[in-house]
Tab-separated table of C-alpha atoms in Angstrom:
chain	number	residue	atom	x	y	z
A	23	MET	CA	159.435	-6.280	-59.546
A	24	LYS	CA	157.870	-7.194	-56.213
A	25	GLY	CA	159.044	-4.046	-54.570
A	26	LEU	CA	157.164	-2.020	-57.505
A	27	TRP	CA	153.431	-2.915	-56.346
A	28	THR	CA	153.608	-1.921	-52.946
A	29	PRO	CA	150.725	0.831	-51.889
A	30	SER	CA	153.786	3.413	-51.960
A	31	TRP	CA	154.905	2.350	-54.960
A	32	LEU	CA	151.495	2.646	-56.416
A	33	ALA	CA	150.882	5.712	-55.271
A	34	ARG	CA	154.407	7.284	-57.248
A	35	HIS	CA	153.176	5.536	-59.830
A	36	ALA	CA	149.517	7.406	-60.054
A	37	ILE	CA	150.980	10.639	-58.976
A	38	ALA	CA	153.804	10.102	-61.808
A	39	LEU	CA	150.898	9.746	-64.443
A	40	VAL	CA	148.437	12.481	-63.704
A	41	LEU	CA	151.335	14.404	-63.270
A	42	PHE	CA	152.759	13.217	-67.608
A	43	VAL	CA	149.275	13.681	-68.292
A	44	GLY	CA	148.855	17.038	-66.649
A	45	PHE	CA	151.217	18.361	-67.698
A	46	LEU	CA	150.869	17.199	-71.923
A	47	GLY	CA	147.247	18.856	-70.902
A	48	LEU	CA	148.429	22.276	-69.761
A	49	GLY	CA	150.928	21.988	-73.384
A	50	TRP	CA	147.410	21.097	-75.235
A	51	TRP	CA	145.955	24.269	-73.599
A	52	GLN	CA	148.548	26.259	-74.409
A	53	TYR	CA	148.415	25.496	-77.840
A	54	THR	CA	144.443	25.976	-78.520
A	55	ARG	CA	145.680	29.368	-76.618
A	56	ALA	CA	148.716	30.535	-79.036
A	57	ALA	CA	146.108	29.372	-81.973
A	58	GLU	CA	143.960	31.802	-81.052
A	59	GLY	CA	146.284	34.200	-81.230
A	60	ASN	CA	148.119	34.490	-77.653
A	61	ALA	CA	151.488	34.767	-78.622
A	62	LEU	CA	153.439	33.936	-74.898
A	63	SER	CA	151.939	30.965	-75.508
A	64	TRP	CA	153.785	30.023	-77.760
A	65	GLY	CA	156.585	29.241	-75.534
A	66	TYR	CA	154.618	28.133	-73.146
A	67	MET	CA	153.188	25.067	-75.046
A	68	PHE	CA	156.696	23.770	-75.369
A	69	GLN	CA	157.193	23.981	-71.982
A	70	TRP	CA	154.370	21.397	-70.522
A	71	PRO	CA	155.751	18.964	-72.368
A	72	LEU	CA	159.215	19.249	-71.289
A	73	PHE	CA	157.794	19.377	-67.553
A	74	ALA	CA	156.453	16.234	-68.697
A	75	LEU	CA	159.227	14.223	-70.124
A	76	PHE	CA	161.130	15.460	-66.925
A	77	VAL	CA	158.548	13.785	-64.897
A	78	ALA	CA	159.568	10.814	-67.425
A	79	PHE	CA	162.197	10.408	-66.492
A	80	LEU	CA	162.582	11.101	-63.392
A	81	TRP	CA	160.023	8.066	-62.663
A	82	TRP	CA	161.817	5.707	-64.770
A	83	ARG	CA	165.129	6.587	-62.931
A	84	GLU	CA	163.131	5.851	-59.342
A	85	VAL	CA	162.296	2.446	-61.098
A	86	GLN	CA	165.533	1.696	-62.083
A	87	HIS	CA	166.608	2.800	-58.816
A	88	GLU	CA	164.787	0.285	-56.923
A	89	ARG	CA	165.203	-2.465	-59.571
A	90	LEU	CA	168.483	-2.392	-58.887
A	91	HIS	CA	168.401	-2.383	-55.525
A	92	THR	CA	165.920	-5.155	-54.335
A	93	GLY	CA	167.834	-6.842	-57.361
A	94	GLN	CA	171.244	-7.295	-54.821
A	95	ASP	CA	169.103	-8.360	-52.072
A	96	ASP	CA	167.704	-11.509	-53.754
A	97	GLN	CA	171.010	-12.186	-55.117
A	98	THR	CA	173.428	-11.672	-52.247
A	99	PRO	CA	174.687	-15.481	-51.428
A	100	ALA	CA	174.564	-16.670	-48.083
A	101	GLY	CA	177.240	-16.653	-46.937
A	102	GLU	CA	178.435	-13.326	-48.284
A	103	LYS	CA	177.709	-10.423	-46.150
A	104	THR	CA	175.646	-7.518	-46.635
A	105	SER	CA	175.592	-4.102	-45.661
A	106	ALA	CA	173.033	-5.097	-43.394
A	107	ASP	CA	174.647	-7.474	-41.569
A	108	HIS	CA	177.201	-3.699	-40.553
A	109	LYS	CA	174.478	-2.751	-38.760
A	110	GLU	CA	174.648	-5.135	-36.490
A	111	ARG	CA	178.260	-4.841	-35.764
A	112	GLY	CA	177.754	-0.958	-35.575
A	113	PRO	CA	179.155	1.475	-37.637
A	114	VAL	CA	182.518	0.823	-40.475
A	115	THR	CA	184.593	3.760	-38.922
A	116	VAL	CA	188.167	4.540	-41.599
A	117	ARG	CA	190.427	6.456	-40.560
A	118	ARG	CA	192.606	8.655	-42.629
A	119	PRO	CA	195.761	10.629	-42.161
A	120	ILE	CA	195.191	14.594	-42.896
A	121	ARG	CA	198.041	15.908	-44.459
A	122	VAL	CA	198.819	19.532	-43.747
A	123	PRO	CA	199.851	21.512	-46.440
A	124	ALA	CA	203.733	23.216	-46.253
A	125	ARG	CA	203.085	26.840	-45.683
A	126	SER	CA	204.706	28.144	-49.344
A	127	THR	CA	203.680	31.982	-49.009
A	128	ALA	CA	206.080	34.436	-46.043
A	129	PRO	CA	205.029	34.743	-42.780
A	130	ALA	CA	202.577	37.420	-41.915
A	131	GLU	CA	204.639	39.380	-40.501
A	132	ASP	CA	205.824	40.675	-43.637
A	133	ASP	CA	202.926	41.741	-44.716
A	134	PRO	CA	201.671	44.424	-43.317
A	135	GLU	CA	198.278	44.313	-44.711
A	136	LEU	CA	197.914	41.101	-43.443
A	137	VAL	CA	199.283	42.143	-39.985
A	138	ALA	CA	196.573	45.218	-39.738
A	139	TYR	CA	194.133	42.773	-40.721
A	140	ASN	CA	194.739	40.179	-37.908
A	141	ASP	CA	194.961	43.071	-35.474
A	142	TYR	CA	191.381	43.654	-37.024
A	143	LEU	CA	190.005	40.762	-36.655
A	144	ALA	CA	191.725	40.055	-33.190
A	145	TRP	CA	189.376	43.724	-31.977
A	146	LEU	CA	186.387	42.134	-33.231
A	147	ALA	CA	186.706	39.478	-31.608
A	148	ALA	CA	187.615	40.820	-28.167
A	149	HIS	CA	184.610	43.324	-28.854
A	150	PRO	CA	181.705	41.165	-30.202
A	151	ALA	CA	178.818	44.319	-29.539
A	152	ALA	CA	181.180	46.729	-31.671
A	153	ARG	CA	180.241	47.269	-35.821
A	154	PRO	CA	183.174	47.268	-37.525
A	155	GLY	CA	183.103	51.085	-37.544
A	156	ASP	CA	184.177	51.474	-34.594
A	157	TYR	CA	187.434	50.112	-34.879
A	158	PRO	CA	189.926	52.686	-33.555
A	159	GLY	CA	192.345	51.884	-37.028
A	160	HIS	CA	188.977	52.691	-39.321
A	161	ARG	CA	189.277	54.138	-42.017
A	162	TYR	CA	186.647	55.827	-45.014
């Protein structure tokens, strides 16, 4: 819990509190406007408290994440390695074989549309300044 009282966390708590109270205040303000006859304010009256609940949810989630993160560091036995120990040795690389899918379609030579499209792409690659309409086989 000590990590939740650092200056950065105090600022986060203050910002969350200001936003939560501010959004509830804006919801109350929209309620007073709606009660005076402004029909559009009825929607905003429900929207602002939802924003306040969203801020409260984000704050709660971040606090739980911080507590979980600091709790793991405190409970690590002395002989057990942690993720910080890996930083001293460098990154861990895992090599996995790459599986190339088997070709299930017919070769490109059997499909005239695919052959024409590949010719078009090759022409575009050979002429980088050209526009698609400049292609000799272009049809409108």
